[in-house]
Amino acid sequence: VIQLDNITKTYIVGETEVRALRGVTYAIKEGEFLAILGASGSGKSTMMNIIGCLDKPTSGRYLLDGDDISKFDKNRLARTRNKKIGFVFQTFNLLARTTALENTELPLLYSNVPGKERTQRALASLAAVGLKGREHHKTNQLSGGEQQRVAIARALLNNPSLILADEPTGNLDSKTSEEIMAIFTNLNKEKGITIVMVTHEHDIGAYANKRIIMKDGQIIKEETN
Amino acid sequence: VIQLDNITKTYIVGETEVRALRGVTYAIKEGEFLAILGASGSGKSTMMNIIGCLDKPTSGRYLLDGDDISKFDKNRLARTRNKKIGFVFQTFNLLARTTALENTELPLLYSNVPGKERTQRALASLAAVGLKGREHHKTNQLSGGEQQRVAIARALLNNPSLILADEPTGNLDSKTSEEIMAIFTNLNKEKGITIVMVTHEHDIGAYANKRIIMKDGQIIKEETN
Ligand SMILES: Nc1ncnc2c1ncn2[C@@H]1O[C@H](COP(=O)(O)OP(=O)(O)OP(=O)(O)O)[C@@H](O)[C@H]1O
Ligand SMILES: Nc1ncnc2c1ncn2[C@@H]1O[C@H](COP(=O)(O)OP(=O)(O)OP(=O)(O)O)[C@@H](O)[C@H]1O
Ligand SMILES: [Mg+2]
Ligand SMILES: [Mg+2]
């Protein structure tokens, strides 16, 4: 479902070039649960942003479900993202003066789903990540791990066929992390949803059925369960 | 150096009361390296904000170096914070359109330290956390773990006598986490700096010489090495 062909990404900062991705070629099949590990700065989030259609590579080709994403205009890119992908960002990206419920409902705000059903689904998504009782807290009235879980609830709302989770348990204790991993495992096994998860913790990486290690913008190792 | 006497903290959200801290009594001696663990939402950051003079308790008393903090006016509170405390925030709190160097220099911006020395010290602090080469990247041009390390470099800049670190390795791979823990251990052993660190990872908690576990706003357990 995801095909990366010799993807590079180079940033320019002042006079220097930062080669964040240096030729990544990899295929992720439908229904896979892949974990991406690697040192801080090795290119994991950059790769996730390209897979999630939030950024374009400097060179190379990215095929999502067989379509060459570089040929899409802005509108088609946005529609593809909203319809197919649920993204849990490393820094959550929640709206500041907005409640957990409103943040979670966001992906369905401009859809045909009636308001009442949208709210029901958001409440269910928040309850599933253990946030019952926190729905009306604004972002700054939530703990770090609660904000992280709102980001997860929001990503799951639209029943995406591809979940991209960038450090989804970085701020969660082990018990809460296991609860989130149980949700991911269930979505993957029962519904066949493809999951790509960045993590720096090996116990979390163990929930995936495949792991790749990144170093200096390249994939250097692959392990299968 | 830190004395908490029956500290409570209650937030009001709409019609509900959230009892984030429900009577915490604890003493932290000078030169101690304490880790605070506990479930998401158990009150760890709330406790850190009170210790760091960023928030006042709803009831109870907090003594920092023998002074009752509730008697301080805003100015004295700010001076105490700037002089004594280095705080690494769970969500980093970096300035957005500002470089790593500028963010790190911030604590010394209104001090008597000459600009040239301030910049030298900030560059040294950034190099110590492995960010040589990233000094002129703006916050949005840094990876998640790099942003976390800028927050750490900034907290260490002023040679504080108390370091409060809220999940300092939440976004760091194991090798980089060990490098940060080596810095903390060194500051604690060689310079006698008191360190209070929130973490959800038990291997990180093992670097401290004492650990407390929080649950529902209370300390329920204490372990010493
Ligand atoms: N400003 C606020 N207004 C209302 N409730 C709040 C506020 N800040 C925190 N809370 C609530 O208080 C509880 C404790 O929050 P705190 O941030 O201390 O938890 P924590 O232990 O640091 O959690 P985490 O591990 O997720 O970071 C949480 O349930 C949170 O929803
Ligand atoms: N917009 C940008 N402009 C310039 N450099 C960037 C930009 N975004 C990322 N970088 C650099 O590219 C490298 C890879 O960044 P990326 O965010 O992909 O790393 P990562 O593997 O996710 O790291 P972490 O584990 O710390 O989150 C980093 O060294 C970073 O400084
Ligand atoms: Mg990242
Ligand atoms: Mg917290």
XYZ file of C-alpha atoms and ligand atoms in Angstrom:
514
model
C 0.000 0.000 0.000
C 3.039 2.255 0.559
C 5.948 2.241 -1.880
C 8.938 4.508 -1.315
C 11.493 4.626 -4.193
C 14.862 6.177 -3.440
C 13.295 8.992 -1.400
C 15.565 11.860 -0.418
C 14.735 14.981 1.603
C 17.149 17.851 1.930
C 16.505 20.990 3.980
C 18.388 24.258 3.492
C 19.166 26.188 6.678
C 21.051 29.384 5.939
C 24.100 28.197 4.041
C 23.997 24.570 5.136
C 22.248 21.564 3.653
C 20.635 19.041 5.995
C 20.208 15.680 4.276
C 17.378 14.338 6.447
C 16.606 11.369 4.147
C 19.370 9.977 1.945
C 17.732 7.447 -0.331
C 14.999 5.405 1.312
C 13.508 2.533 -0.652
C 10.900 0.472 1.176
C 7.490 -1.126 0.711
C 4.815 -1.465 3.381
C 2.080 -3.998 2.625
C -1.568 -3.553 3.481
C -2.382 -4.784 6.979
C 1.179 -4.578 8.235
C 2.104 -3.233 11.682
C 5.519 -1.660 11.277
C 7.645 0.047 13.940
C 10.340 2.573 13.019
C 13.190 3.028 15.501
C 16.410 5.014 15.332
C 18.379 7.798 16.961
C 17.037 11.291 17.512
C 17.480 13.168 14.215
C 17.802 10.038 12.058
C 14.863 11.039 9.804
C 11.892 9.144 11.275
C 9.419 12.064 11.455
C 10.558 13.332 8.052
C 9.739 9.929 6.572
C 6.372 9.886 8.371
C 5.478 13.335 7.009
C 6.151 12.144 3.452
C 4.136 8.938 3.963
C 1.336 11.022 5.485
C 1.218 13.359 2.436
C 2.181 16.346 4.584
C 5.471 16.918 2.821
C 6.995 16.090 -0.572
C 10.366 14.410 -1.090
C 13.248 16.351 -2.660
C 13.716 13.437 -5.079
C 12.407 9.913 -5.465
C 8.869 8.644 -5.764
C 6.117 7.855 -3.274
C 3.210 5.646 -4.291
C 0.195 5.403 -1.974
C -2.213 2.631 -3.034
C -0.495 2.704 -6.420
C -0.952 6.473 -7.005
C 2.053 8.745 -7.470
C 1.464 11.369 -4.782
C 3.692 13.960 -6.469
C 1.100 14.186 -9.254
C -1.685 15.233 -6.846
C -2.727 18.855 -6.519
C -3.253 20.374 -3.062
C -6.953 19.543 -2.943
C -6.584 15.912 -3.923
C -3.735 15.570 -1.409
C -5.939 16.971 1.375
C -8.866 14.711 0.448
C -6.587 11.647 0.416
C -5.197 12.541 3.838
C -8.617 13.159 5.394
C -10.143 10.011 3.952
C -7.348 7.465 4.352
C -4.887 8.568 7.005
C -5.007 9.106 10.759
C -1.893 10.884 12.005
C -0.692 11.055 15.624
C 1.926 13.823 15.668
C 5.058 13.705 17.819
C 4.127 17.084 19.293
C 0.362 16.385 19.288
C -0.616 19.535 17.304
C -3.818 20.112 19.262
C -5.676 23.427 19.008
C -4.829 25.495 22.080
C -8.002 27.042 23.474
C -10.123 24.084 22.413
C -11.521 21.196 24.422
C -10.504 17.546 24.125
C -13.898 16.816 22.544
C -13.646 19.610 19.962
C -10.084 18.614 19.082
C -11.140 14.986 18.617
C -14.174 15.888 16.428
C -12.051 17.952 14.048
C -11.555 15.365 11.248
C -15.336 15.015 10.840
C -16.179 18.720 11.051
C -16.531 19.238 7.297
C -17.854 15.797 6.442
C -21.451 14.675 5.817
C -21.626 13.078 9.237
C -24.409 14.746 11.278
C -23.246 16.725 14.347
C -24.912 14.384 16.849
C -23.223 11.286 15.445
C -19.906 13.107 15.168
C -20.024 13.959 18.879
C -21.013 10.400 19.812
C -18.091 8.973 17.862
C -15.667 11.465 19.404
C -16.900 10.628 22.915
C -16.442 6.919 22.184
C -12.926 7.530 20.823
C -11.976 9.518 23.955
C -13.449 6.861 26.258
C -11.461 4.174 24.443
C -8.171 5.939 25.310
C -9.209 6.400 28.947
C -10.231 10.052 28.781
C -13.817 9.780 30.030
C -14.294 12.794 32.309
C -11.745 14.911 30.449
C -13.863 15.734 27.351
C -14.472 19.369 28.291
C -10.979 20.172 29.494
C -9.188 22.605 27.199
C -5.756 21.582 25.925
C -3.910 23.500 28.678
C -6.118 21.821 31.291
C -4.874 18.373 30.323
C -1.750 16.520 31.443
C 0.938 15.735 28.851
C -0.177 12.131 28.529
C -3.833 13.198 28.269
C -2.966 15.572 25.399
C -1.147 12.708 23.711
C -4.226 10.526 24.053
C -6.490 13.227 22.571
C -4.158 13.238 19.546
C -4.603 9.451 19.324
C -8.404 9.626 19.701
C -8.540 12.267 16.943
C -6.429 10.133 14.582
C -8.747 7.130 15.055
C -12.003 9.054 14.609
C -12.392 8.759 10.860
C -11.755 4.978 10.749
C -8.659 5.530 8.600
C -7.168 2.627 6.613
C -3.641 3.840 7.503
C -2.561 4.988 10.965
C 0.709 6.900 11.289
C 1.741 7.319 14.918
C 4.892 9.297 15.767
C 5.984 8.380 19.324
C 2.374 7.697 20.496
C 3.488 6.568 23.982
C 6.298 9.076 24.593
C 4.395 10.633 27.511
C 2.530 7.601 28.814
C 3.236 5.308 31.759
C 3.575 1.594 31.034
C -0.011 0.622 31.918
C -1.539 3.367 29.741
C 0.956 2.530 26.955
C -0.196 -1.092 27.005
C -3.810 0.061 26.702
C -2.954 2.111 23.610
C -0.955 -0.772 22.118
C -3.933 -3.067 22.724
C -6.095 -0.674 20.676
C -3.541 -0.587 17.849
C -3.093 -4.366 17.879
C -6.862 -4.828 17.768
C -7.320 -2.373 14.860
C -4.527 -4.140 13.003
C -5.626 -7.755 13.646
C -9.433 -7.349 13.599
C -9.852 -4.617 10.979
C -6.717 -5.053 8.896
C -5.700 -1.430 9.360
C -2.100 -0.695 8.319
C -0.105 0.880 11.156
C 3.255 2.631 10.945
C 4.543 3.671 14.367
C 7.707 5.542 15.322
C 8.971 4.693 18.779
C 12.230 4.861 20.688
C 11.161 2.175 23.165
C 11.968 -1.425 22.260
C 9.104 -2.864 24.342
C 6.658 -0.750 22.336
C 8.371 -1.739 19.079
C 7.779 -5.380 20.063
C 4.014 -4.966 19.497
C 4.647 -4.499 15.761
C 5.198 -7.492 13.528
C 8.070 -5.801 11.695
C 10.714 -3.269 12.779
C 13.088 -1.077 10.791
C 15.983 0.910 12.226
C 16.962 4.280 10.743
C 20.340 5.963 10.968
C 21.451 9.193 9.278
C 18.496 9.274 6.898
C 18.668 5.658 5.763
C 17.126 2.331 6.738
C 19.984 0.195 8.018
C 18.207 -2.860 9.409
C 14.938 -4.768 9.249
C 13.632 -7.325 11.795
C 10.554 -9.487 11.512
C 8.811 -11.249 14.410
C 15.937 22.037 50.401
C 12.326 21.302 49.360
C 9.627 20.790 51.965
C 6.037 20.053 50.916
C 3.455 20.064 53.761
C 0.059 18.587 52.990
C -0.055 20.184 49.542
C -3.363 20.059 47.690
C -4.212 21.408 44.238
C -7.758 21.531 42.963
C -8.768 22.770 39.520
C -12.292 23.848 38.615
C -13.451 22.924 35.108
C -17.002 24.070 34.449
C -19.010 22.477 37.251
C -16.492 19.778 38.186
C -13.603 19.789 40.619
C -10.381 18.043 39.630
C -8.344 17.169 42.710
C -4.939 16.931 41.033
C -2.983 16.778 44.333
C -4.694 15.388 47.416
C -2.345 16.028 50.314
C 1.335 15.585 49.448
C 3.849 15.740 52.270
C 7.459 15.146 51.281
C 10.970 16.475 51.821
C 13.761 16.522 49.253
C 17.264 17.029 50.657
C 19.970 19.079 48.990
C 22.025 17.026 46.546
C 19.393 14.358 46.088
C 18.529 12.852 42.682
C 14.848 11.928 42.880
C 12.696 10.311 40.188
C 8.911 10.682 40.198
C 6.914 7.966 38.444
C 3.194 7.311 38.187
C 0.293 6.958 35.783
C -0.680 9.621 33.279
C -2.805 12.178 35.147
C -1.564 11.202 38.625
C -0.355 14.743 39.414
C 3.379 14.630 38.594
C 3.547 17.820 36.465
C 1.240 19.640 38.875
C 3.656 18.827 41.705
C 6.630 19.918 39.563
C 4.955 23.257 38.776
C 4.476 23.949 42.485
C 8.074 22.963 43.318
C 9.251 25.145 40.414
C 7.343 28.196 41.750
C 5.204 28.322 38.617
C 1.985 27.594 40.434
C 0.646 27.917 44.002
C -1.021 25.117 45.942
C -4.723 25.342 46.814
C -3.789 24.529 50.419
C -0.716 23.373 52.309
C 2.715 24.906 52.533
C 5.799 24.825 50.314
C 9.195 25.753 51.717
C 12.116 26.231 49.301
C 15.452 26.545 51.142
C 13.419 27.274 54.280
C 11.381 30.149 52.745
C 7.600 29.959 52.566
C 6.974 30.531 48.857
C 3.363 31.622 49.370
C 4.692 34.764 51.094
C 6.663 35.854 48.007
C 5.327 38.511 45.669
C 5.473 37.984 41.906
C 8.854 39.662 41.500
C 10.599 37.724 44.257
C 9.078 34.512 42.891
C 10.452 35.266 39.403
C 13.906 36.147 40.771
C 14.015 32.920 42.807
C 13.060 30.876 39.762
C 15.621 32.515 37.472
C 18.430 32.270 40.001
C 17.906 28.835 41.516
C 15.839 26.645 39.214
C 16.349 25.115 35.783
C 13.096 23.673 34.426
C 12.769 21.207 31.531
C 9.075 21.269 30.580
C 7.141 18.198 29.446
C 6.084 20.054 26.289
C 9.431 21.918 25.947
C 7.877 25.439 25.780
C 10.378 26.742 23.236
C 9.744 30.006 21.396
C 8.435 29.176 17.937
C 10.209 31.344 15.370
C 13.437 31.364 17.361
C 16.661 29.428 16.870
C 18.041 26.741 19.185
C 20.795 29.180 20.236
C 18.396 32.039 21.006
C 16.087 29.722 22.939
C 19.021 28.399 24.986
C 20.373 31.899 25.780
C 17.015 33.092 27.112
C 17.674 32.653 30.881
C 20.723 34.938 30.655
C 19.152 37.586 28.421
C 18.389 40.041 31.225
C 21.341 39.196 33.450
C 24.653 41.011 33.846
C 26.439 38.404 31.778
C 27.970 40.055 28.675
C 26.455 38.972 25.317
C 29.649 37.297 24.097
C 29.958 35.109 27.199
C 26.243 34.327 27.130
C 26.536 33.030 23.563
C 29.652 30.989 24.433
C 27.873 29.348 27.345
C 24.785 28.601 25.251
C 26.915 27.038 22.498
C 28.682 24.890 25.105
C 25.342 23.828 26.616
C 24.006 22.845 23.162
C 27.201 20.947 22.303
C 26.940 19.036 25.606
C 23.505 17.681 24.603
C 24.732 16.715 21.113
C 23.270 19.642 19.186
C 26.447 21.018 17.590
C 25.429 21.958 14.045
C 21.813 22.667 15.001
C 22.360 26.039 16.766
C 20.798 28.132 14.007
C 17.843 25.895 13.273
C 14.535 27.437 14.290
C 12.275 25.389 16.551
C 10.214 24.033 13.605
C 13.448 23.018 11.854
C 14.398 20.665 14.673
C 13.340 17.075 15.288
C 11.228 16.290 18.385
C 14.208 14.952 20.291
C 16.326 17.947 19.251
C 13.657 20.324 20.601
C 13.669 18.340 23.840
C 17.443 18.713 24.071
C 17.259 22.490 23.478
C 14.870 22.619 26.454
C 17.468 20.698 28.497
C 20.369 22.930 27.351
C 18.328 26.027 28.279
C 17.545 24.652 31.757
C 21.239 23.988 32.447
C 22.495 27.359 31.212
C 22.254 29.332 34.421
C 24.050 26.730 36.580
C 20.912 26.263 38.702
C 21.131 24.617 42.130
C 17.857 22.769 41.455
C 16.992 21.034 38.175
C 13.366 20.040 37.560
C 13.024 17.810 34.504
C 9.551 16.668 33.398
C 9.956 13.621 31.111
C 13.372 14.796 29.765
C 13.882 11.656 27.643
C 10.309 11.157 26.394
C 11.387 11.760 22.790
C 14.916 10.393 22.884
C 16.344 7.055 21.729
C 18.195 4.971 24.318
C 21.712 6.117 23.368
C 20.813 9.814 23.494
C 18.846 9.222 26.731
C 21.955 7.690 28.313
C 23.989 10.740 27.280
C 21.481 13.045 28.972
C 21.400 10.855 32.092
C 25.225 10.948 32.183
C 25.025 14.763 32.237
C 22.457 14.719 35.057
C 24.419 12.134 37.065
C 27.586 14.187 36.663
C 25.890 17.450 37.748
C 24.434 15.635 40.752
C 27.607 13.768 41.840
C 30.274 16.351 40.936
C 28.450 19.627 41.636
C 25.886 18.496 44.226
C 22.987 19.855 42.186
C 19.577 18.650 43.382
C 17.643 16.942 40.585
C 13.941 16.072 40.514
C 12.982 14.178 37.381
C 9.571 12.903 36.238
C 9.796 9.850 34.014
C 7.527 7.009 32.973
C 10.463 4.758 32.064
C 11.842 2.549 34.822
C 15.339 2.332 33.268
C 15.547 6.119 33.371
C 14.208 6.152 36.947
C 17.063 3.813 37.869
C 19.616 6.638 37.398
C 18.116 8.436 40.408
C 19.077 7.412 43.931
C 15.484 7.641 45.147
C 12.111 7.030 43.470
C 8.568 7.937 44.460
C 5.409 6.658 42.803
C 2.326 8.875 42.501
C -1.262 7.738 42.117
C -4.417 9.888 42.075
C -2.649 12.951 43.456
C -0.794 11.233 46.302
C 2.600 9.642 46.885
C 1.932 5.965 47.457
C 5.433 4.474 47.521
C 9.092 5.362 47.993
C 12.133 3.315 46.929
C 15.762 4.011 47.665
C 18.726 2.529 45.807
N -5.140 23.645 34.384
C -5.861 22.519 34.651
N -7.198 22.589 34.760
C -7.918 21.473 35.017
N -7.411 20.249 35.197
C -6.082 20.116 35.088
C -5.227 21.238 34.803
N -3.944 20.790 34.746
C -3.996 19.460 34.999
N -5.274 19.056 35.196
C -5.716 17.705 35.517
O -5.043 17.296 36.707
C -4.608 15.936 36.598
C -3.120 15.858 36.896
O -2.404 16.538 35.878
P -0.824 16.428 35.765
O -0.420 17.253 34.574
O -0.177 16.776 37.041
O -0.602 14.876 35.488
P 0.728 14.066 35.166
O 0.953 13.099 36.253
O 1.848 15.015 34.866
O 0.328 13.286 33.856
P 1.185 12.885 32.553
O 2.017 11.719 32.949
O 0.092 12.525 31.588
O 1.953 14.071 32.108
C -4.932 15.480 35.184
O -5.979 14.533 35.237
C -5.352 16.725 34.433
O -6.473 16.508 33.596
N 12.189 21.932 8.538
C 13.471 21.550 8.748
N 14.485 22.357 8.360
C 15.765 21.987 8.573
N 16.162 20.842 9.155
C 15.182 20.001 9.562
C 13.800 20.312 9.387
N 13.066 19.298 9.920
C 13.964 18.402 10.388
N 15.232 18.819 10.177
C 16.456 18.096 10.521
O 16.412 16.842 9.865
C 16.866 15.806 10.737
C 15.828 14.709 10.815
O 14.676 15.207 11.447
P 13.491 14.245 11.908
O 12.465 15.115 12.562
O 13.033 13.409 10.774
O 14.222 13.302 12.967
P 13.626 12.165 13.904
O 14.257 10.883 13.556
O 12.136 12.228 13.897
O 14.161 12.610 15.337
P 13.494 12.514 16.802
O 13.617 11.095 17.240
O 14.350 13.439 17.588
O 12.076 12.977 16.709
C 17.139 16.446 12.099
O 18.525 16.491 12.335
C 16.560 17.838 12.004
O 17.378 18.830 12.602
Mg 10.701 12.742 15.302
Mg 2.882 15.483 33.131
